[in-house]
XYZ file of C-alpha atoms in Angstrom:
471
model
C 60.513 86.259 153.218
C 57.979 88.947 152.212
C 54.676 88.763 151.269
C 53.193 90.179 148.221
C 49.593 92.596 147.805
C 48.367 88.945 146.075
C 49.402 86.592 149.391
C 52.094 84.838 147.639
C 55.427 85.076 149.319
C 58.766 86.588 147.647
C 62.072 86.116 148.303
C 64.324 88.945 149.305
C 68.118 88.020 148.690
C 70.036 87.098 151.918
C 73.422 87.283 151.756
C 75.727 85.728 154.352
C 78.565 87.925 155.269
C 81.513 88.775 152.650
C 78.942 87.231 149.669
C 77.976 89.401 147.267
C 74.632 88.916 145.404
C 73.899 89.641 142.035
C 74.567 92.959 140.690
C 71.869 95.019 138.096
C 74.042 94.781 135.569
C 74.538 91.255 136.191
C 70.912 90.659 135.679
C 70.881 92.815 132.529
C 73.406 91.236 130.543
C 71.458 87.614 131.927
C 68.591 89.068 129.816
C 70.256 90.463 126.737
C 72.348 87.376 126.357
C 69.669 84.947 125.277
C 68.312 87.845 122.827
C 71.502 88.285 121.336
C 72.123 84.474 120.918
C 68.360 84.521 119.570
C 69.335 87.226 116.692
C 72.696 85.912 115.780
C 71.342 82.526 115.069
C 68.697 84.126 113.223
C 70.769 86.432 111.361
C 72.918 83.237 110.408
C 70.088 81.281 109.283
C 68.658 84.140 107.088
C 71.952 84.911 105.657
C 72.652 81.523 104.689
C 68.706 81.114 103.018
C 70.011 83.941 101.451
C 73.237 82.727 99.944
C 71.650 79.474 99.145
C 68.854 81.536 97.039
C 71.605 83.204 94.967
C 73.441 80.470 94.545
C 70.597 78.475 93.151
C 69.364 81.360 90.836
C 72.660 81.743 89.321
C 73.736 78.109 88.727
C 69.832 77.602 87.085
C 69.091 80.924 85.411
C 72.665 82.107 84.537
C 74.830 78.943 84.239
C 74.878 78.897 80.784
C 74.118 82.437 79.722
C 77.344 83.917 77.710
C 78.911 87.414 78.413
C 78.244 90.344 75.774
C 80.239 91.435 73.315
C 80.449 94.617 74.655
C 79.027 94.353 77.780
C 80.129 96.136 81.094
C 79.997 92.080 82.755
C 82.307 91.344 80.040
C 84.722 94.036 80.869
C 84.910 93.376 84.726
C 85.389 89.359 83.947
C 88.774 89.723 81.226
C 89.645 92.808 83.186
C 89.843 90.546 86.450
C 91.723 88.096 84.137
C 94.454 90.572 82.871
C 94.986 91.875 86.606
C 95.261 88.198 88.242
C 97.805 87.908 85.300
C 99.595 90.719 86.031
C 98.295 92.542 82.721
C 97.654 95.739 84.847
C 94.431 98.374 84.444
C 94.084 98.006 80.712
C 91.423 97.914 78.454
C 90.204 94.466 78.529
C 88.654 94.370 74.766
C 91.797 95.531 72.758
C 93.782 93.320 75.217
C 91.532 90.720 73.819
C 90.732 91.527 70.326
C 94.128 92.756 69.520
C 96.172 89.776 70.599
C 97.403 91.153 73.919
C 97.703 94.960 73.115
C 98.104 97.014 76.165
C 96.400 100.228 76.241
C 95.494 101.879 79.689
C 92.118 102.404 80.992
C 89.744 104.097 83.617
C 86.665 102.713 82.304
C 85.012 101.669 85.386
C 86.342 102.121 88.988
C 88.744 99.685 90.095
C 87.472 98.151 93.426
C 85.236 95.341 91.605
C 87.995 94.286 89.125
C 90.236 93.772 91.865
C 88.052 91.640 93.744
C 87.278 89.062 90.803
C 90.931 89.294 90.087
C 91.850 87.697 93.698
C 88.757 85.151 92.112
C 90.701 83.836 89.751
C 94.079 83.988 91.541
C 92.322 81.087 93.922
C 91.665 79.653 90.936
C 87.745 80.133 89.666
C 87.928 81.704 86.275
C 84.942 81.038 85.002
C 82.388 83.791 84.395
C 79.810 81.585 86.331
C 82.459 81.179 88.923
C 82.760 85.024 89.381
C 79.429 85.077 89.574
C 78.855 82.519 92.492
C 81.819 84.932 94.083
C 79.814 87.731 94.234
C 76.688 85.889 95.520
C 79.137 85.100 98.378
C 79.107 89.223 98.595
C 75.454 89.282 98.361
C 74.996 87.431 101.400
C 77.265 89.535 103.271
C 74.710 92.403 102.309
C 71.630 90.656 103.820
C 73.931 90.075 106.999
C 74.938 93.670 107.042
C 71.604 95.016 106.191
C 70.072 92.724 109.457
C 72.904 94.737 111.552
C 72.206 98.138 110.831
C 68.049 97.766 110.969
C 69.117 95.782 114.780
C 71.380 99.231 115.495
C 68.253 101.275 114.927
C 65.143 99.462 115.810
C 66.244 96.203 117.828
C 65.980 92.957 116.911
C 63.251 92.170 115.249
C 63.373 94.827 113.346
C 66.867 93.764 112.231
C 65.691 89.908 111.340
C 62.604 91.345 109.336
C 65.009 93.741 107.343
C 67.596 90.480 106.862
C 64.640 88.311 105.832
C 63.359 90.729 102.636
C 67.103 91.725 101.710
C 67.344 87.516 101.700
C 64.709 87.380 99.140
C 64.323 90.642 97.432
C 64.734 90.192 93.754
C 65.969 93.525 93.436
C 69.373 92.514 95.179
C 69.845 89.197 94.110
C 69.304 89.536 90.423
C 72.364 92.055 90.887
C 74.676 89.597 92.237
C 74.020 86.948 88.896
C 74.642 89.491 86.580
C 78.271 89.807 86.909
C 78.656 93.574 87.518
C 79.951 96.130 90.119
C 76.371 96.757 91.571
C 76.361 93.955 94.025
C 79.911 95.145 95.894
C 78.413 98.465 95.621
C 74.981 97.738 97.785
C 76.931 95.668 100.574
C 79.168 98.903 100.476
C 76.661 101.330 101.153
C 74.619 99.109 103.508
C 78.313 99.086 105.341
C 78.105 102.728 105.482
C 74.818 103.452 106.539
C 75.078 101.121 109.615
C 78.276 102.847 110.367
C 76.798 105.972 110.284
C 74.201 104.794 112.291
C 77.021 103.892 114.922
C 78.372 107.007 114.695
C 75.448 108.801 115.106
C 75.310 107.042 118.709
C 78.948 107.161 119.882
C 80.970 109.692 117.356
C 84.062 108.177 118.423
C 87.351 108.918 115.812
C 87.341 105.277 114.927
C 83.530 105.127 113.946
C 84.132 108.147 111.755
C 87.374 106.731 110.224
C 85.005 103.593 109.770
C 82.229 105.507 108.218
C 84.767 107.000 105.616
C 86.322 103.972 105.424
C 83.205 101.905 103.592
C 82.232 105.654 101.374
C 85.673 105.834 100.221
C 85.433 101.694 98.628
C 82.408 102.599 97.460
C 83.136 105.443 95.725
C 86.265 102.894 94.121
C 82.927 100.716 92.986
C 80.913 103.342 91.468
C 82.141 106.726 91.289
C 78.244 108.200 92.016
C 79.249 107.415 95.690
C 81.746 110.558 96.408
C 78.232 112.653 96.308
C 77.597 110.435 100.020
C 80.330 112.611 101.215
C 78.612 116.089 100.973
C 75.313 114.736 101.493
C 75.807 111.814 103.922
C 78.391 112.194 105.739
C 78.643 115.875 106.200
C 75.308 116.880 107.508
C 75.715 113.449 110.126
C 79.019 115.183 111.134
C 77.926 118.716 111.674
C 74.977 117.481 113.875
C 76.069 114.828 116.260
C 75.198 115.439 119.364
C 77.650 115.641 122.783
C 80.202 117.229 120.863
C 81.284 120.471 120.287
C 82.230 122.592 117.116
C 85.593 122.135 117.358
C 85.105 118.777 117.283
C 83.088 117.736 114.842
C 85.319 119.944 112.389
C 87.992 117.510 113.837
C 86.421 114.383 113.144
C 84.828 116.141 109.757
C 88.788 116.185 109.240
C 89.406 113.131 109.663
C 86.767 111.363 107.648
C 88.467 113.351 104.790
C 91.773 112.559 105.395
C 90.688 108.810 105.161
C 88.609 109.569 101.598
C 92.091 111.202 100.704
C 94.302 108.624 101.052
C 92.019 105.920 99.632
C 90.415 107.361 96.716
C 93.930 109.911 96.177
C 95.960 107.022 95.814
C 93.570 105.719 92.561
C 93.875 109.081 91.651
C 97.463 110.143 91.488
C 98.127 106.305 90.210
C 95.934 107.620 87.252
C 97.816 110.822 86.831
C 101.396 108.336 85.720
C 99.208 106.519 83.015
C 99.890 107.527 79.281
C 96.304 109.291 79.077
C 95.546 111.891 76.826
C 93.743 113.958 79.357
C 93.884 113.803 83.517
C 91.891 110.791 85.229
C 90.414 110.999 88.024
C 88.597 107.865 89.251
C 87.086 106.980 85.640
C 87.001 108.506 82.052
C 83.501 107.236 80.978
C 80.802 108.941 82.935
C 81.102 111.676 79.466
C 80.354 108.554 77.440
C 77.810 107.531 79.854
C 75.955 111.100 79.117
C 76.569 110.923 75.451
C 74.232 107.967 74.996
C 71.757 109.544 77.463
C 71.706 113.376 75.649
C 70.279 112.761 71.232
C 66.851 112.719 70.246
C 66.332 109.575 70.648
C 66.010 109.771 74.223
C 64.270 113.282 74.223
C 61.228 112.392 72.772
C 59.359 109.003 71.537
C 59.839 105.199 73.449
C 63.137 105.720 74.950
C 62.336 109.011 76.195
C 64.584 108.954 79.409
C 66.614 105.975 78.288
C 69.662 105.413 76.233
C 70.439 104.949 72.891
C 73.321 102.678 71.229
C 73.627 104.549 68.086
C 73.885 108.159 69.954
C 77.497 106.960 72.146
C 81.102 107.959 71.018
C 82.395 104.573 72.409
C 82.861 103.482 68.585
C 84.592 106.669 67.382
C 86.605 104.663 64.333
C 90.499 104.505 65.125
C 90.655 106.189 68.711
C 91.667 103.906 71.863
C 92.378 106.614 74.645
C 89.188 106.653 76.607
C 90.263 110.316 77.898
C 89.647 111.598 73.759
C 86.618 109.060 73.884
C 85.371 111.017 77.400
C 85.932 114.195 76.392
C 84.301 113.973 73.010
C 81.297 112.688 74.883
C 80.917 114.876 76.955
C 81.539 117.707 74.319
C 78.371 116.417 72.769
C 76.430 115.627 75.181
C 76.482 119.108 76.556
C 75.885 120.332 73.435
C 72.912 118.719 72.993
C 72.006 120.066 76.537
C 73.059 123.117 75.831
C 70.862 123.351 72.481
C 67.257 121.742 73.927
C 67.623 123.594 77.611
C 63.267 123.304 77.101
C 63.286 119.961 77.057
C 65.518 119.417 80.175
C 62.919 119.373 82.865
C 60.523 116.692 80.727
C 64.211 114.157 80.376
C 65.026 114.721 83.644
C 61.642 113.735 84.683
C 61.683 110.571 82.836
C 64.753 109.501 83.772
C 63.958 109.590 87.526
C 60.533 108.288 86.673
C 62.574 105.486 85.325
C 64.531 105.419 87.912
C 62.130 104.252 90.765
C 59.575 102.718 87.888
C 56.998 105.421 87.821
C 57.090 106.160 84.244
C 56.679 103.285 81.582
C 56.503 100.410 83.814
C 55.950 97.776 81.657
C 58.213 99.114 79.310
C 61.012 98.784 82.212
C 60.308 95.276 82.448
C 61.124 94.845 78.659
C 64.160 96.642 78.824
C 65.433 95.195 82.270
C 64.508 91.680 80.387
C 66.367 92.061 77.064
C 69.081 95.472 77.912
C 69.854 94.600 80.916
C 69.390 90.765 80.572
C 67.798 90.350 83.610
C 64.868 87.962 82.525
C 61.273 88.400 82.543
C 60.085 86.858 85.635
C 62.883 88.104 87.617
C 61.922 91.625 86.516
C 58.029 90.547 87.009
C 58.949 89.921 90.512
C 61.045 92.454 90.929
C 58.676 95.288 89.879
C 55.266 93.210 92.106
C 58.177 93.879 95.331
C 59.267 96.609 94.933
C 56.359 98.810 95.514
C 55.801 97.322 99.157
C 59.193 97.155 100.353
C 59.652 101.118 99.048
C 56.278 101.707 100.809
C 57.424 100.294 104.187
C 60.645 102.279 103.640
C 59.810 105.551 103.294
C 57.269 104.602 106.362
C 60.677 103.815 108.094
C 62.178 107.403 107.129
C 59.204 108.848 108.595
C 59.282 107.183 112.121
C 63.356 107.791 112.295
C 62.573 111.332 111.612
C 60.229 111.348 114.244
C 62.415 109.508 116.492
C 64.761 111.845 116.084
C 67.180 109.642 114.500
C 69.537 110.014 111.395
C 67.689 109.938 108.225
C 70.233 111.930 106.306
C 72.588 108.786 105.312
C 69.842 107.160 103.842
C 68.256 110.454 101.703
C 71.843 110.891 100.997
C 71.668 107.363 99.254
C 67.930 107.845 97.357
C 69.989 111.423 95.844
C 72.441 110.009 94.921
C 70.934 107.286 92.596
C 68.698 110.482 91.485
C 71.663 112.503 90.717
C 73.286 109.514 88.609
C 70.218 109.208 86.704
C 69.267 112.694 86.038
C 73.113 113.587 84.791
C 72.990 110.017 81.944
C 69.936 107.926 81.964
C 67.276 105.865 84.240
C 68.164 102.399 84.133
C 66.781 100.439 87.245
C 70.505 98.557 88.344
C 71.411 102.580 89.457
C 68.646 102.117 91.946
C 70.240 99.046 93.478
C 72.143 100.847 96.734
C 68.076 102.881 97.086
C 67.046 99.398 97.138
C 69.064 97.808 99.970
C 68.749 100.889 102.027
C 64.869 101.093 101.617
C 64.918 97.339 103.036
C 66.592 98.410 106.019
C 63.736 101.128 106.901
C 60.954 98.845 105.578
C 62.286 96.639 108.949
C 61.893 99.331 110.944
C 58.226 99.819 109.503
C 57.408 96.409 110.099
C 58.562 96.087 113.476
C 57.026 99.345 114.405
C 53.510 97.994 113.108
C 54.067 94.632 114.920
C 54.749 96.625 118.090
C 51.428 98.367 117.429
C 49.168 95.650 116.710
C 50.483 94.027 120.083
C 49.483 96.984 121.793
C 46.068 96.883 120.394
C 45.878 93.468 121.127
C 46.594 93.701 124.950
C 43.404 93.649 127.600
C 42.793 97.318 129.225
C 42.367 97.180 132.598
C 39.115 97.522 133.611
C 38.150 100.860 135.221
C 36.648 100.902 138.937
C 32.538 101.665 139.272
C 32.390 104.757 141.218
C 30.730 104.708 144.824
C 27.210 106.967 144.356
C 27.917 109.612 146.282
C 25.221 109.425 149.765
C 25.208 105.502 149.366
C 25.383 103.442 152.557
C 28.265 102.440 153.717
């Protein structure tokens, strides 16, 4: 036995010959255990108060509320239907206004059709059904969102992230309203903790991972090939512990993956009877046609879209390629022909965008456009502000930390880019959203870290001796 400074007396570890005592890293993984047990069954907890949230809000507020007529949640839920049928990528309504008509289409990416079309093949073929389905995804988002805040922060920082994805109106109105937003977020949040990963250990299967999640996003909304070039690139060309040669290698690699996934959409598109090539979808020149008329250059919609400006009812055309192209012919036009007015659109649409410009009007036009209700949208908007505070506090202290913030600006331009090129409609600010919540936990735990620091006693500082005093 020893005896401490204090008199108490400490052990020391005595060993009888040919038994070995516990190691350091015996004692370390005795002290991580418990915290890892600690955040798993907090992560679990959260995620299912999450789930259970969604599931509630969609069964009371959207149970009975009917699809569009021509609504983008009305195209995913028959095109789902046709594919679980076997109908194939068609046009979902001439397939069902034109008793069963087949005629092909690229309208949206394919990755969120798919998924409501295994939906129905297990038998839910309801359009509250699908719904419910993708609250199941919106869960996964708030577990995958408490992940990558843990990877870079710890702990709490991951459970404080979980907790306000779990609630954040901004994310779970997406998941009731029946549209490719909500795979799109848990996507993204997929790749940014990947990247995060990466960032750590650049092993060839993180990077093939990383790829992996950018590619099936970009298959959800084609915005998401831009995280390529400004995600994924700069992360590549800066990791650390690795030379030139090989970060060109895994750079490489990450494209070979986007290649094969995406490329295989792609060349399936080029055997389809379309009147012009296909990439991954033939309506982002409709998408710009309602964006680019004078409605939406000057007066209350300034920024926003217009019904009446679109080519989507062109009388007695089906091919969405002549549809595409004809928007796009006119929207550019119309660029072309008010260049002046460009910076003041642009403007409004990103002002839109992150609901700095005409906020109460966004919370008409998310109520009634976008049928997201009025005190969903209320709290929404009251949230929002906070939770994009905190985050961009987050961005700071990773930057300062010297820790990737490029995946996550590569997110915020992208849902600027989308805007800027049709319109600002809140929903394109969803994947912003979930990766703001993720650095808004690393702003809260930093501050909590802070105020316990403030908070602790200082240890008291010895009087000095006066010099010539007696002794």
């Amino acid at each position: 036995m020893q005896t401490a400074d204090d008199g108490t007396q400490v052990g020391t570890a005595q060993q009888s010959p040919g038994v070995a005592g516990p190691s350091e890293d015996d004692q370390a993984r005795d002290t991580v255990a418990p915290a890892s047990r600690r955040f798993a069954i907090g992560l679990g907890l959260i995620t299912l108060a999450g789930l259970t949230l969604r599931l509630v809000f969609t069964i009371v507020a959207r149970g009975n509320q009917q699809l569009g007529q021509v609504t983008d949640n009305r195209w995913y839920y028959r095109l789902g239907r046709m594919l679980a049928a076997g109908d194939g990528f068609g046009n979902p309504f001439i397939w069902e206004q034109q008793h069963h008509r087949y005629v092909p289409s690229a309208g949206h990416p394919p990755l969120y059709p798919m998924f409501l079309a295994v939906v129905n093949k297990i038998g839910i073929t309801t359009p509250l059904g699908d719904r419910l389905a993708s609250c199941v995804l919106g869960a996964l988002t708030v577990l995958v969102i408490g992940l990558a805040a843990r990877e870079l922060a710890g702990g709490l920082a991951g459970l404080v992230a979980a907790g306000i994805a779990a609630v954040y109106p901004n994310l779970w109105i997406n998941d009731a309203a029946l549209l490719s937003e909500t795979p799109y977020v848990l996507l993204v949040a997929l790749f940014l903790w990947s990247a995060i990963r990466c960032w750590r250990q650049p092993s060839y299967r993180r990077v093939l991972w990383m790829s992996f999640w950018v590619a099936l996003a970009s298959l959800t909304r084609s915005e998401a090939l831009l995280l390529y070039p400004l995600g994924v690139l700069p992360l590549l060309l800066r990791i650390k512990g690795v030379d030139w040669a090989g970060r060109f290698r895994r750079l490489g690699a990450a494209a070979a993956v986007g290649l094969v996934i995406i490329g295989s959409w792609v060349a399936y598109n080029q055997t389809r009877n379309f009147a012009h090539p296909v990439y991954i979808v033939s309506g982002s020149g409709i998408a710009m046609s309602y964006g680019n008329c004078a409605q939406t250059y000057s007066g209350q919609f300034l920024g926003y879209w217009w019904w009446d400006c679109g080519v989507s009812r062109l009388p007695g055309q089906t091919d969405e390629t002549v549809l595409d192209a004809q928007g796009r012919k006119q929207a550019l036009h119309y660029m072309r022909t008010h260049l002046r007015e460009q910076p003041k659109v642009i403007a409004a649409r990103v002002g839109r965008l992150f609901q700095v410009y005409r906020v109460r009007q966004s919370i008409v036009l998310d109520r009634y456009f976008e049928r997201r209700g009025l005190w969903p949208s209320r709290l929404a908007l009251w949230m929002y502000y906070p939770v994009t505070i905190l985050g961009i506090a987050g961005a700071v202290l990773l930057w300062r930390r010297r820790l990737p913030v490029s995946p996550f600006v590569a997110v915020a331009l992208t849902a600027v880019i989308a805007a800027a090129s049709t319109f600002g409609v809140t929903r394109y600010r969803a994947a912003f959203d979930g990766a703001a919540v993720i650095l808004a936990g690393v702003a809260v735990d930093a501050i909590w870290r802070w105020w316990r620091r403030t908070r602790e006693p200082r240890p008291e500082r010895a009087t000095p001796t006066p010099v010539g005093a007696a002794s």
